[in-house]
Amino acid sequence: GAGVSQSPRYKVAKRGQDVALRCDPISGHVSLFWYQQALGQGPEFLTYFQNEAQLDKSGLPSDRFFAERPEGSVSTLKIQRTQQEDSAVYLCASSLTTGTMNTEAFFGQGTRLTVV
Amino acid sequence: GQNIDQPTEMTATEGAIVQINCTYQTSGFNGLFWYQQHAGEAPTFLSYNVLDGLEEKGRFSSFLSRSKGYSYLLLKELQMKDSASYLCAVRDNTGGFKTIFGAGTRLFVKA
């Protein structure tokens, strides 16, 4: 596709329910990032993949959060036993390469998760 | 760790110039980005600095001083459509190349 695609755009989950958020990065992009953005705040880093390798997951807020990118393309962010504090927009971004180049990240439209 | 500070809100007048400052602390600096984010939309790339100095791109310019841990985004000839949040982001190469964002500066452009 032409850009980063995320699905679903909106998700309402009951507290305790498991959810899976999907990200289709731009084809050929090596790096993939997940961010959590609360209302009125900047994106908070969750995790980072280089191809299929998860190089950094230091931002995942708890062990209920899990991300994978098994074939180095599509990624899934899974949240188990959702809590109200998980309500936020989850943004996925991809970039072509890593390193010192101007490798701007392209963001998807995000998934707005509301836990009720 | 990383720490990025920028003002929460700014207001400016259409046609004027506004400067949005950003200070940062990071252990492995590998470039600084500015993104624009309209309400309810995804962030979009504006500029990138990795060396000291000024980068100009149309109405937008970005400046970096690595020794001071300081950057600014300069917007000229402000238009109403420039009302948005402006996110300062620093790429850190400690254990990878993750990009950390500040909380953003909400800019209101008034007529």
CSV table of C-alpha atoms in Angstrom, one decimal:
chain,number,residue,atom,x,y,z
A,1,GLY,CA,0.0,0.0,0.0
A,2,ALA,CA,0.9,3.6,-0.3
A,3,GLY,CA,1.1,4.2,3.5
A,4,VAL,CA,1.1,2.6,6.9
A,5,SER,CA,-2.2,0.9,7.5
A,6,GLN,CA,-3.6,0.1,10.9
A,7,SER,CA,-6.7,-1.9,11.8
A,8,PRO,CA,-9.1,-1.6,13.3
A,9,ARG,CA,-9.4,2.2,13.4
A,10,TYR,CA,-11.5,2.0,16.5
A,11,LYS,CA,-11.9,-0.7,19.1
A,12,VAL,CA,-14.1,-0.8,22.2
A,13,ALA,CA,-13.2,-3.5,24.6
A,14,LYS,CA,-14.7,-4.6,27.9
A,15,ARG,CA,-12.3,-4.6,30.8
A,16,GLY,CA,-10.5,-7.9,30.9
A,17,GLN,CA,-10.9,-8.6,27.2
A,18,ASP,CA,-7.9,-9.4,25.0
A,19,VAL,CA,-7.3,-7.2,21.9
A,20,ALA,CA,-5.1,-7.4,18.9
A,21,LEU,CA,-4.1,-4.4,16.9
A,22,ARG,CA,-2.6,-4.8,13.4
A,23,CYS,CA,-0.1,-2.7,11.5
A,24,ASP,CA,0.8,-3.0,7.8
A,25,PRO,CA,4.0,-1.0,7.3
A,26,ILE,CA,5.1,0.5,4.0
A,27,SER,CA,6.5,-2.3,1.9
A,28,GLY,CA,10.3,-2.6,2.3
A,29,HIS,CA,10.5,-0.6,5.5
A,30,VAL,CA,13.0,-2.2,7.8
A,31,SER,CA,12.1,-0.5,11.0
A,32,LEU,CA,8.7,-0.6,12.8
A,33,PHE,CA,7.6,1.2,15.9
A,34,TRP,CA,4.6,1.1,18.2
A,35,TYR,CA,3.6,4.1,20.2
A,36,GLN,CA,0.9,4.8,22.7
A,37,GLN,CA,-0.6,8.3,22.7
A,38,ALA,CA,-2.9,9.6,25.4
A,39,LEU,CA,-5.2,12.6,24.7
A,40,GLY,CA,-3.1,15.8,24.7
A,41,GLN,CA,0.2,14.0,25.0
A,42,GLY,CA,3.0,13.1,22.6
A,43,PRO,CA,3.4,9.5,21.4
A,44,GLU,CA,5.0,7.3,24.1
A,45,PHE,CA,7.5,4.7,22.8
A,46,LEU,CA,6.4,1.1,23.3
A,47,THR,CA,8.6,-1.1,21.2
A,48,TYR,CA,10.8,-1.3,18.1
A,49,PHE,CA,11.5,-3.9,15.4
A,50,GLN,CA,14.2,-4.1,12.9
A,51,ASN,CA,12.9,-6.6,10.4
A,52,GLU,CA,11.5,-9.5,12.5
A,53,ALA,CA,13.8,-8.8,15.5
A,54,GLN,CA,12.3,-6.9,18.4
A,55,LEU,CA,15.3,-4.8,19.4
A,56,ASP,CA,13.7,-2.8,22.1
A,57,LYS,CA,10.6,-3.4,24.2
A,58,SER,CA,11.5,-1.2,27.1
A,59,GLY,CA,8.4,1.0,26.7
A,60,LEU,CA,5.8,-1.8,27.0
A,61,PRO,CA,4.0,-0.8,30.2
A,62,SER,CA,3.4,-4.3,31.6
A,63,ASP,CA,3.6,-8.0,30.7
A,64,ARG,CA,0.1,-7.7,29.4
A,65,PHE,CA,1.5,-6.1,26.3
A,66,PHE,CA,3.1,-8.2,23.6
A,67,ALA,CA,4.2,-7.3,20.1
A,68,GLU,CA,5.4,-9.5,17.2
A,69,ARG,CA,6.5,-9.1,13.6
A,70,PRO,CA,7.2,-12.7,12.6
A,71,GLU,CA,8.0,-12.2,9.0
A,72,GLY,CA,9.5,-8.8,9.2
A,73,SER,CA,6.4,-7.1,7.7
A,74,VAL,CA,3.0,-7.0,9.4
A,75,SER,CA,3.1,-6.5,13.1
A,76,THR,CA,0.5,-7.2,15.8
A,77,LEU,CA,0.3,-5.5,19.2
A,78,LYS,CA,-1.6,-7.6,21.6
A,79,ILE,CA,-3.0,-6.4,24.9
A,80,GLN,CA,-4.2,-9.1,27.3
A,81,ARG,CA,-6.8,-8.5,30.1
A,82,THR,CA,-7.3,-4.9,29.1
A,83,GLN,CA,-7.6,-2.2,31.8
A,84,GLN,CA,-9.2,1.3,31.6
A,85,GLU,CA,-5.7,2.9,31.7
A,86,ASP,CA,-5.0,1.1,28.4
A,87,SER,CA,-7.4,3.5,26.6
A,88,ALA,CA,-5.4,5.5,24.1
A,89,VAL,CA,-4.5,5.8,20.5
A,90,TYR,CA,-2.0,3.2,19.4
A,91,LEU,CA,0.2,4.5,16.6
A,92,CYS,CA,2.4,2.4,14.3
A,93,ALA,CA,5.2,3.9,12.3
A,94,SER,CA,7.7,2.5,9.8
A,95,SER,CA,10.9,3.8,8.3
A,96,LEU,CA,13.0,2.6,5.5
A,97,THR,CA,16.3,2.0,7.2
A,98,THR,CA,18.1,2.7,10.4
A,99,GLY,CA,21.3,4.5,11.1
A,100,THR,CA,22.4,8.1,10.6
A,101,MET,CA,20.4,8.8,7.5
A,102,ASN,CA,17.3,11.0,7.5
A,103,THR,CA,15.0,8.0,8.0
A,104,GLU,CA,11.8,9.8,8.8
A,105,ALA,CA,9.1,7.6,10.2
A,106,PHE,CA,5.7,7.4,8.5
A,107,PHE,CA,2.8,7.0,10.8
A,108,GLY,CA,-0.4,5.1,10.4
A,109,GLN,CA,-3.8,6.7,11.4
A,110,GLY,CA,-3.7,4.8,14.6
A,111,THR,CA,-6.1,2.6,16.5
A,112,ARG,CA,-8.2,4.3,19.1
A,113,LEU,CA,-8.8,1.8,21.9
A,114,THR,CA,-11.5,2.5,24.5
A,115,VAL,CA,-11.7,0.1,27.4
A,116,VAL,CA,-15.1,0.2,29.2
B,1,GLY,CA,17.4,7.7,29.6
B,2,GLN,CA,15.8,10.5,27.5
B,3,ASN,CA,14.1,13.7,28.5
B,4,ILE,CA,12.5,16.1,26.0
B,5,ASP,CA,11.0,19.5,27.0
B,6,GLN,CA,8.9,21.8,24.9
B,7,PRO,CA,6.3,24.4,25.8
B,8,THR,CA,2.8,23.1,26.2
B,9,GLU,CA,1.0,25.8,24.2
B,10,MET,CA,1.7,28.8,22.1
B,11,THR,CA,-0.5,31.4,20.3
B,12,ALA,CA,0.5,33.5,17.3
B,13,THR,CA,-1.1,35.7,14.7
B,14,GLU,CA,-1.7,34.8,11.1
B,15,GLY,CA,1.2,36.1,9.0
B,16,ALA,CA,3.6,36.3,11.9
B,17,ILE,CA,6.6,34.2,12.8
B,18,VAL,CA,6.7,31.8,15.7
B,19,GLN,CA,9.6,29.8,17.2
B,20,ILE,CA,9.0,26.6,19.1
B,21,ASN,CA,11.9,25.5,21.4
B,22,CYS,CA,12.9,22.1,22.4
B,23,THR,CA,15.5,20.9,24.8
B,24,TYR,CA,16.6,17.4,25.2
B,25,GLN,CA,18.8,15.0,27.2
B,26,THR,CA,19.8,11.7,25.7
B,27,SER,CA,22.6,9.2,26.1
B,28,GLY,CA,23.0,8.4,22.4
B,29,PHE,CA,21.9,11.3,20.2
B,30,ASN,CA,21.4,10.2,16.6
B,31,GLY,CA,19.2,13.0,15.1
B,32,LEU,CA,16.3,15.3,15.9
B,33,PHE,CA,13.0,15.4,14.2
B,34,TRP,CA,10.1,17.7,14.2
B,35,TYR,CA,6.6,16.4,13.4
B,36,GLN,CA,3.3,18.2,12.9
B,37,GLN,CA,0.1,16.6,14.2
B,38,HIS,CA,-3.4,17.9,13.6
B,39,ALA,CA,-6.0,16.8,16.1
B,40,GLY,CA,-7.2,13.3,15.4
B,41,GLU,CA,-4.6,12.7,12.8
B,42,ALA,CA,-1.2,10.9,12.5
B,43,PRO,CA,2.0,12.9,13.0
B,44,THR,CA,3.6,14.0,9.7
B,45,PHE,CA,7.3,14.6,9.2
B,46,LEU,CA,8.5,18.2,9.0
B,47,SER,CA,12.3,18.3,9.4
B,48,TYR,CA,15.4,16.4,10.5
B,49,ASN,CA,18.7,17.7,12.0
B,50,VAL,CA,21.7,15.7,12.9
B,51,LEU,CA,24.4,18.3,12.5
B,52,ASP,CA,24.5,21.7,14.2
B,53,GLY,CA,22.9,24.5,12.3
B,54,LEU,CA,19.8,25.6,10.4
B,55,GLU,CA,17.9,23.5,8.0
B,56,GLU,CA,15.4,25.5,5.9
B,57,LYS,CA,12.4,24.0,4.0
B,58,GLY,CA,10.0,26.6,2.7
B,59,ARG,CA,8.1,28.3,5.5
B,60,PHE,CA,9.6,25.9,8.0
B,61,SER,CA,13.2,26.0,9.4
B,62,SER,CA,14.7,23.9,12.2
B,63,PHE,CA,17.9,24.6,14.2
B,64,LEU,CA,20.0,22.3,16.2
B,65,SER,CA,22.8,22.8,18.8
B,66,ARG,CA,24.1,19.4,20.0
B,67,SER,CA,26.3,20.9,22.6
B,68,LYS,CA,23.4,22.7,24.2
B,69,GLY,CA,20.9,19.9,23.7
B,70,TYR,CA,18.6,22.5,22.0
B,71,SER,CA,16.5,22.8,18.9
B,72,TYR,CA,13.9,25.1,17.6
B,73,LEU,CA,11.3,25.0,14.8
B,74,LEU,CA,10.6,28.3,13.1
B,75,LEU,CA,7.4,28.8,11.2
B,76,LYS,CA,7.1,31.9,9.0
B,77,GLU,CA,4.1,33.5,7.4
B,78,LEU,CA,1.8,31.7,9.6
B,79,GLN,CA,-1.4,30.4,8.2
B,80,MET,CA,-4.6,29.2,10.0
B,81,LYS,CA,-3.9,25.7,8.8
B,82,ASP,CA,-0.7,25.7,10.9
B,83,SER,CA,-2.7,25.4,14.0
B,84,ALA,CA,-1.6,21.9,15.2
B,85,SER,CA,0.6,20.2,17.7
B,86,TYR,CA,4.3,20.2,16.9
B,87,LEU,CA,6.3,17.3,18.3
B,88,CYS,CA,10.0,17.4,18.9
B,89,ALA,CA,11.5,13.9,18.7
B,90,VAL,CA,15.0,12.6,19.3
B,91,ARG,CA,16.5,9.4,17.9
B,92,ASP,CA,18.6,7.5,20.3
B,93,ASN,CA,21.1,4.9,19.2
B,94,THR,CA,21.4,3.1,22.5
B,95,GLY,CA,20.5,-0.5,21.8
B,96,GLY,CA,18.9,0.3,18.5
B,97,PHE,CA,17.4,3.4,16.9
B,98,LYS,CA,14.3,4.2,18.7
B,99,THR,CA,12.7,7.7,18.4
B,100,ILE,CA,11.4,9.3,21.5
B,101,PHE,CA,8.9,12.1,21.3
B,102,GLY,CA,8.2,15.1,23.5
B,103,ALA,CA,4.7,15.9,24.7
B,104,GLY,CA,4.2,18.4,21.9
B,105,THR,CA,3.5,22.1,21.6
B,106,ARG,CA,0.0,23.1,20.7
B,107,LEU,CA,0.1,26.1,18.4
B,108,PHE,CA,-3.0,28.2,18.0
B,109,VAL,CA,-2.9,30.6,15.0
B,110,LYS,CA,-5.4,33.4,15.3
B,111,ALA,CA,-6.6,35.9,12.7
